[in-house]
Amino acid sequence: MVMCAMSFAEPSARERGVIVTHPNRDKPVVQGTRVAVILLLLASAGLILIITVGGWSVLQGAVPIQIGYIIVYLTLAFFAARWNRGVLPVGAALAVLLAIFALVAGPSWFARDKTGFHEPAINAGLLGLLTLLLVPLQMLLVAFAMRGFSQGWNVELERRDPDAGTGADLYGAPPPQPA
């Protein structure tokens, strides 16, 4: 019964002549932060892709995790481009985790840069450098994501549409006056 009653609710604010605006999204600082977050997510995904492809022959169990990171980072970049503020803390948390993995994995690539080890498609020293390059990239991603989270991308303001007419038809008839 409750479900049926909810389907016949009042028209939404848009239909009643109310315009919803997002005032914080127009600021250049906020737009710059959004672009920085998107670029950092895309750069991280690209760097992970290079490391994955370059070290494919010697990576043992990390390939599914790296492919998952690439997919998730591309998805987060898409939603950040659509002003979704909820992806920012998720991206920051994943960036911290990836920075820890990269910090641990980087020196092992340099250890493989000796004779007797199977050589990956890209030089192991270069893969180690790229892996360690992920650490500052992820710290920048954390910083910009938290900056974007504090900027209030989700703040909405409602204002009356001047073309909608008078306030009486927007908010219904006024209540009766006491006698």
PDB file of C-alpha atoms in Angstrom:
ATOM      1  CA  MET A   1       0.000   0.000   0.000  1.00  0.00           C
ATOM      2  CA  VAL A   2       2.736   2.448   0.904  1.00  0.00           C
ATOM      3  CA  MET A   3       4.514   1.833  -2.396  1.00  0.00           C
ATOM      4  CA  CYS A   4       1.388   2.768  -4.359  1.00  0.00           C
ATOM      5  CA  ALA A   5       0.838   5.945  -2.375  1.00  0.00           C
ATOM      6  CA  MET A   6       4.425   7.027  -2.989  1.00  0.00           C
ATOM      7  CA  SER A   7       4.058   6.658  -6.741  1.00  0.00           C
ATOM      8  CA  PHE A   8       1.317   9.318  -6.779  1.00  0.00           C
ATOM      9  CA  ALA A   9       3.342  11.892  -4.839  1.00  0.00           C
ATOM     10  CA  GLU A  10       3.557  15.574  -5.725  1.00  0.00           C
ATOM     11  CA  PRO A  11       5.445  16.560  -8.846  1.00  0.00           C
ATOM     12  CA  SER A  12       9.164  17.139  -8.371  1.00  0.00           C
ATOM     13  CA  ALA A  13      10.644  20.570  -7.781  1.00  0.00           C
ATOM     14  CA  ARG A  14      11.573  20.870 -11.469  1.00  0.00           C
ATOM     15  CA  GLU A  15       7.995  20.376 -12.540  1.00  0.00           C
ATOM     16  CA  ARG A  16       6.778  23.000 -10.062  1.00  0.00           C
ATOM     17  CA  GLY A  17       9.012  25.744 -11.469  1.00  0.00           C
ATOM     18  CA  VAL A  18      12.020  25.489  -9.185  1.00  0.00           C
ATOM     19  CA  ILE A  19      15.505  25.687 -10.692  1.00  0.00           C
ATOM     20  CA  VAL A  20      18.270  23.727  -8.958  1.00  0.00           C
ATOM     21  CA  THR A  21      21.750  25.265  -9.257  1.00  0.00           C
ATOM     22  CA  HIS A  22      25.174  24.123  -8.061  1.00  0.00           C
ATOM     23  CA  PRO A  23      27.009  27.340  -7.123  1.00  0.00           C
ATOM     24  CA  ASN A  24      30.333  25.745  -6.172  1.00  0.00           C
ATOM     25  CA  ARG A  25      30.799  24.089  -9.557  1.00  0.00           C
ATOM     26  CA  ASP A  26      31.170  27.434 -11.338  1.00  0.00           C
ATOM     27  CA  LYS A  27      34.286  28.457  -9.391  1.00  0.00           C
ATOM     28  CA  PRO A  28      37.568  28.126 -11.320  1.00  0.00           C
ATOM     29  CA  VAL A  29      39.304  26.560  -8.319  1.00  0.00           C
ATOM     30  CA  VAL A  30      36.703  23.802  -8.122  1.00  0.00           C
ATOM     31  CA  GLN A  31      36.843  23.162 -11.850  1.00  0.00           C
ATOM     32  CA  GLY A  32      40.645  23.012 -11.684  1.00  0.00           C
ATOM     33  CA  THR A  33      40.492  20.518  -8.844  1.00  0.00           C
ATOM     34  CA  ARG A  34      38.085  18.344 -10.804  1.00  0.00           C
ATOM     35  CA  VAL A  35      40.355  18.405 -13.861  1.00  0.00           C
ATOM     36  CA  ALA A  36      43.369  17.577 -11.678  1.00  0.00           C
ATOM     37  CA  VAL A  37      41.569  14.609 -10.105  1.00  0.00           C
ATOM     38  CA  ILE A  38      40.491  13.304 -13.516  1.00  0.00           C
ATOM     39  CA  LEU A  39      43.995  13.697 -14.973  1.00  0.00           C
ATOM     40  CA  LEU A  40      45.622  12.024 -11.969  1.00  0.00           C
ATOM     41  CA  LEU A  41      43.203   9.097 -12.192  1.00  0.00           C
ATOM     42  CA  LEU A  42      43.848   8.715 -15.925  1.00  0.00           C
ATOM     43  CA  ALA A  43      47.626   9.043 -15.488  1.00  0.00           C
ATOM     44  CA  SER A  44      47.556   6.433 -12.729  1.00  0.00           C
ATOM     45  CA  ALA A  45      45.521   4.042 -14.870  1.00  0.00           C
ATOM     46  CA  GLY A  46      47.913   4.576 -17.782  1.00  0.00           C
ATOM     47  CA  LEU A  47      50.988   4.003 -15.639  1.00  0.00           C
ATOM     48  CA  ILE A  48      49.500   0.844 -14.155  1.00  0.00           C
ATOM     49  CA  LEU A  49      48.695  -0.342 -17.685  1.00  0.00           C
ATOM     50  CA  ILE A  50      52.296   0.239 -18.824  1.00  0.00           C
ATOM     51  CA  ILE A  51      53.668  -1.612 -15.799  1.00  0.00           C
ATOM     52  CA  THR A  52      51.204  -4.482 -16.283  1.00  0.00           C
ATOM     53  CA  VAL A  53      51.900  -4.903 -19.991  1.00  0.00           C
ATOM     54  CA  GLY A  54      55.650  -4.425 -19.568  1.00  0.00           C
ATOM     55  CA  GLY A  55      55.973  -6.917 -16.737  1.00  0.00           C
ATOM     56  CA  TRP A  56      53.255  -9.362 -17.838  1.00  0.00           C
ATOM     57  CA  SER A  57      55.636 -12.312 -18.272  1.00  0.00           C
ATOM     58  CA  VAL A  58      57.049 -12.077 -14.730  1.00  0.00           C
ATOM     59  CA  LEU A  59      54.032 -10.842 -12.764  1.00  0.00           C
ATOM     60  CA  GLN A  60      52.580 -13.781 -10.907  1.00  0.00           C
ATOM     61  CA  GLY A  61      49.416 -13.036  -8.964  1.00  0.00           C
ATOM     62  CA  ALA A  62      49.124  -9.286  -9.329  1.00  0.00           C
ATOM     63  CA  VAL A  63      47.703  -9.135 -12.857  1.00  0.00           C
ATOM     64  CA  PRO A  64      44.001  -9.334 -11.847  1.00  0.00           C
ATOM     65  CA  ILE A  65      44.532  -6.706  -9.152  1.00  0.00           C
ATOM     66  CA  GLN A  66      46.263  -4.378 -11.585  1.00  0.00           C
ATOM     67  CA  ILE A  67      43.581  -4.840 -14.230  1.00  0.00           C
ATOM     68  CA  GLY A  68      40.971  -4.194 -11.544  1.00  0.00           C
ATOM     69  CA  TYR A  69      42.743  -0.976 -10.548  1.00  0.00           C
ATOM     70  CA  ILE A  70      42.794   0.180 -14.175  1.00  0.00           C
ATOM     71  CA  ILE A  71      39.065  -0.446 -14.577  1.00  0.00           C
ATOM     72  CA  VAL A  72      38.172   1.165 -11.248  1.00  0.00           C
ATOM     73  CA  TYR A  73      40.336   4.236 -11.871  1.00  0.00           C
ATOM     74  CA  LEU A  74      38.795   4.748 -15.319  1.00  0.00           C
ATOM     75  CA  THR A  75      35.324   4.415 -13.786  1.00  0.00           C
ATOM     76  CA  LEU A  76      36.195   6.892 -11.040  1.00  0.00           C
ATOM     77  CA  ALA A  77      37.502   9.350 -13.641  1.00  0.00           C
ATOM     78  CA  PHE A  78      34.217   9.054 -15.540  1.00  0.00           C
ATOM     79  CA  PHE A  79      32.144   9.763 -12.435  1.00  0.00           C
ATOM     80  CA  ALA A  80      34.431  12.604 -11.325  1.00  0.00           C
ATOM     81  CA  ALA A  81      33.872  14.166 -14.755  1.00  0.00           C
ATOM     82  CA  ARG A  82      30.131  14.039 -14.007  1.00  0.00           C
ATOM     83  CA  TRP A  83      30.667  15.921 -10.707  1.00  0.00           C
ATOM     84  CA  ASN A  84      30.017  12.893  -8.514  1.00  0.00           C
ATOM     85  CA  ARG A  85      31.540  13.799  -5.183  1.00  0.00           C
ATOM     86  CA  GLY A  86      31.196  10.308  -3.726  1.00  0.00           C
ATOM     87  CA  VAL A  87      34.059   8.919  -5.799  1.00  0.00           C
ATOM     88  CA  LEU A  88      36.608  11.229  -4.182  1.00  0.00           C
ATOM     89  CA  PRO A  89      37.034   9.436  -0.832  1.00  0.00           C
ATOM     90  CA  VAL A  90      36.947   6.062  -2.601  1.00  0.00           C
ATOM     91  CA  GLY A  91      39.655   7.215  -4.995  1.00  0.00           C
ATOM     92  CA  ALA A  92      41.747   8.556  -2.126  1.00  0.00           C
ATOM     93  CA  ALA A  93      41.490   5.294  -0.189  1.00  0.00           C
ATOM     94  CA  LEU A  94      42.428   3.229  -3.247  1.00  0.00           C
ATOM     95  CA  ALA A  95      45.321   5.598  -3.950  1.00  0.00           C
ATOM     96  CA  VAL A  96      46.736   5.067  -0.455  1.00  0.00           C
ATOM     97  CA  LEU A  97      46.496   1.306  -0.902  1.00  0.00           C
ATOM     98  CA  LEU A  98      48.147   1.460  -4.334  1.00  0.00           C
ATOM     99  CA  ALA A  99      50.925   3.701  -2.991  1.00  0.00           C
ATOM    100  CA  ILE A 100      51.692   1.092  -0.338  1.00  0.00           C
ATOM    101  CA  PHE A 101      51.760  -1.696  -2.951  1.00  0.00           C
ATOM    102  CA  ALA A 102      54.011   0.374  -5.223  1.00  0.00           C
ATOM    103  CA  LEU A 103      56.365   1.256  -2.382  1.00  0.00           C
ATOM    104  CA  VAL A 104      56.788  -2.431  -1.569  1.00  0.00           C
ATOM    105  CA  ALA A 105      56.975  -3.646  -5.191  1.00  0.00           C
ATOM    106  CA  GLY A 106      59.340  -0.997  -6.578  1.00  0.00           C
ATOM    107  CA  PRO A 107      62.581  -2.287  -5.049  1.00  0.00           C
ATOM    108  CA  SER A 108      61.825  -5.840  -6.166  1.00  0.00           C
ATOM    109  CA  TRP A 109      61.891  -4.688  -9.793  1.00  0.00           C
ATOM    110  CA  PHE A 110      65.386  -3.305  -9.226  1.00  0.00           C
ATOM    111  CA  ALA A 111      66.426  -6.642  -7.672  1.00  0.00           C
ATOM    112  CA  ARG A 112      65.406  -8.380 -10.918  1.00  0.00           C
ATOM    113  CA  ASP A 113      67.728  -6.166 -12.954  1.00  0.00           C
ATOM    114  CA  LYS A 114      70.561  -8.687 -12.677  1.00  0.00           C
ATOM    115  CA  THR A 115      71.725 -11.693 -14.665  1.00  0.00           C
ATOM    116  CA  GLY A 116      69.891 -14.941 -14.105  1.00  0.00           C
ATOM    117  CA  PHE A 117      66.388 -13.494 -13.870  1.00  0.00           C
ATOM    118  CA  HIS A 118      63.780 -13.788 -16.597  1.00  0.00           C
ATOM    119  CA  GLU A 119      63.696 -10.466 -18.433  1.00  0.00           C
ATOM    120  CA  PRO A 120      60.259  -8.786 -18.768  1.00  0.00           C
ATOM    121  CA  ALA A 121      59.169  -6.995 -21.967  1.00  0.00           C
ATOM    122  CA  ILE A 122      60.342  -3.658 -20.545  1.00  0.00           C
ATOM    123  CA  ASN A 123      63.640  -3.349 -18.676  1.00  0.00           C
ATOM    124  CA  ALA A 124      63.177  -4.260 -14.993  1.00  0.00           C
ATOM    125  CA  GLY A 125      64.954  -1.080 -13.871  1.00  0.00           C
ATOM    126  CA  LEU A 126      62.524   1.047 -15.866  1.00  0.00           C
ATOM    127  CA  LEU A 127      59.579  -0.907 -14.440  1.00  0.00           C
ATOM    128  CA  GLY A 128      60.967  -0.267 -10.950  1.00  0.00           C
ATOM    129  CA  LEU A 129      61.230   3.445 -11.679  1.00  0.00           C
ATOM    130  CA  LEU A 130      57.671   3.541 -13.067  1.00  0.00           C
ATOM    131  CA  THR A 131      56.396   1.614 -10.053  1.00  0.00           C
ATOM    132  CA  LEU A 132      58.047   4.031  -7.635  1.00  0.00           C
ATOM    133  CA  LEU A 133      56.708   6.935  -9.719  1.00  0.00           C
ATOM    134  CA  LEU A 134      53.230   5.716  -8.776  1.00  0.00           C
ATOM    135  CA  VAL A 135      53.848   6.671  -5.126  1.00  0.00           C
ATOM    136  CA  PRO A 136      54.016  10.480  -5.537  1.00  0.00           C
ATOM    137  CA  LEU A 137      51.280  10.295  -8.176  1.00  0.00           C
ATOM    138  CA  GLN A 138      48.986   8.565  -5.667  1.00  0.00           C
ATOM    139  CA  MET A 139      49.832  11.062  -2.926  1.00  0.00           C
ATOM    140  CA  LEU A 140      48.873  13.890  -5.306  1.00  0.00           C
ATOM    141  CA  LEU A 141      45.646  12.045  -6.065  1.00  0.00           C
ATOM    142  CA  VAL A 142      44.873  11.803  -2.337  1.00  0.00           C
ATOM    143  CA  ALA A 143      45.574  15.514  -1.840  1.00  0.00           C
ATOM    144  CA  PHE A 144      43.430  16.671  -4.767  1.00  0.00           C
ATOM    145  CA  ALA A 145      40.614  14.222  -3.984  1.00  0.00           C
ATOM    146  CA  MET A 146      40.376  15.472  -0.405  1.00  0.00           C
ATOM    147  CA  ARG A 147      40.544  19.055  -1.623  1.00  0.00           C
ATOM    148  CA  GLY A 148      37.676  18.347  -4.018  1.00  0.00           C
ATOM    149  CA  PHE A 149      35.693  16.637  -1.276  1.00  0.00           C
ATOM    150  CA  SER A 150      35.941  19.724   0.925  1.00  0.00           C
ATOM    151  CA  GLN A 151      34.850  22.062  -1.887  1.00  0.00           C
ATOM    152  CA  GLY A 152      31.211  20.944  -1.783  1.00  0.00           C
ATOM    153  CA  TRP A 153      30.561  19.711  -5.311  1.00  0.00           C
ATOM    154  CA  ASN A 154      27.174  18.443  -4.123  1.00  0.00           C
ATOM    155  CA  VAL A 155      25.787  21.735  -2.744  1.00  0.00           C
ATOM    156  CA  GLU A 156      22.471  22.586  -4.406  1.00  0.00           C
ATOM    157  CA  LEU A 157      20.457  25.785  -4.245  1.00  0.00           C
ATOM    158  CA  GLU A 158      16.848  26.072  -5.316  1.00  0.00           C
ATOM    159  CA  ARG A 159      15.435  29.237  -6.775  1.00  0.00           C
ATOM    160  CA  ARG A 160      12.134  30.110  -8.315  1.00  0.00           C
ATOM    161  CA  ASP A 161      11.908  30.084 -12.095  1.00  0.00           C
ATOM    162  CA  PRO A 162      10.871  33.618 -13.158  1.00  0.00           C
ATOM    163  CA  ASP A 163       9.061  32.199 -16.198  1.00  0.00           C
ATOM    164  CA  ALA A 164       6.916  29.898 -14.048  1.00  0.00           C
ATOM    165  CA  GLY A 165       4.481  32.615 -12.945  1.00  0.00           C
ATOM    166  CA  THR A 166       3.487  33.678  -9.460  1.00  0.00           C
ATOM    167  CA  GLY A 167       4.308  31.940  -6.235  1.00  0.00           C
ATOM    168  CA  ALA A 168       0.701  30.839  -5.737  1.00  0.00           C
ATOM    169  CA  ASP A 169       0.866  28.228  -8.445  1.00  0.00           C
ATOM    170  CA  LEU A 170       4.331  27.078  -7.309  1.00  0.00           C
ATOM    171  CA  TYR A 171       3.487  26.381  -3.702  1.00  0.00           C
ATOM    172  CA  GLY A 172      -0.264  25.870  -3.849  1.00  0.00           C
ATOM    173  CA  ALA A 173      -2.959  27.990  -2.325  1.00  0.00           C
ATOM    174  CA  PRO A 174      -2.084  29.916   0.859  1.00  0.00           C
ATOM    175  CA  PRO A 175      -3.544  28.540   4.096  1.00  0.00           C
ATOM    176  CA  PRO A 176      -6.817  30.062   5.273  1.00  0.00           C
ATOM    177  CA  GLN A 177      -6.485  33.074   7.581  1.00  0.00           C
ATOM    178  CA  PRO A 178      -7.857  32.710  11.115  1.00  0.00           C
ATOM    179  CA  ALA A 179     -11.050  34.683  11.752  1.00  0.00           C
TER     180      ALA A 179
END
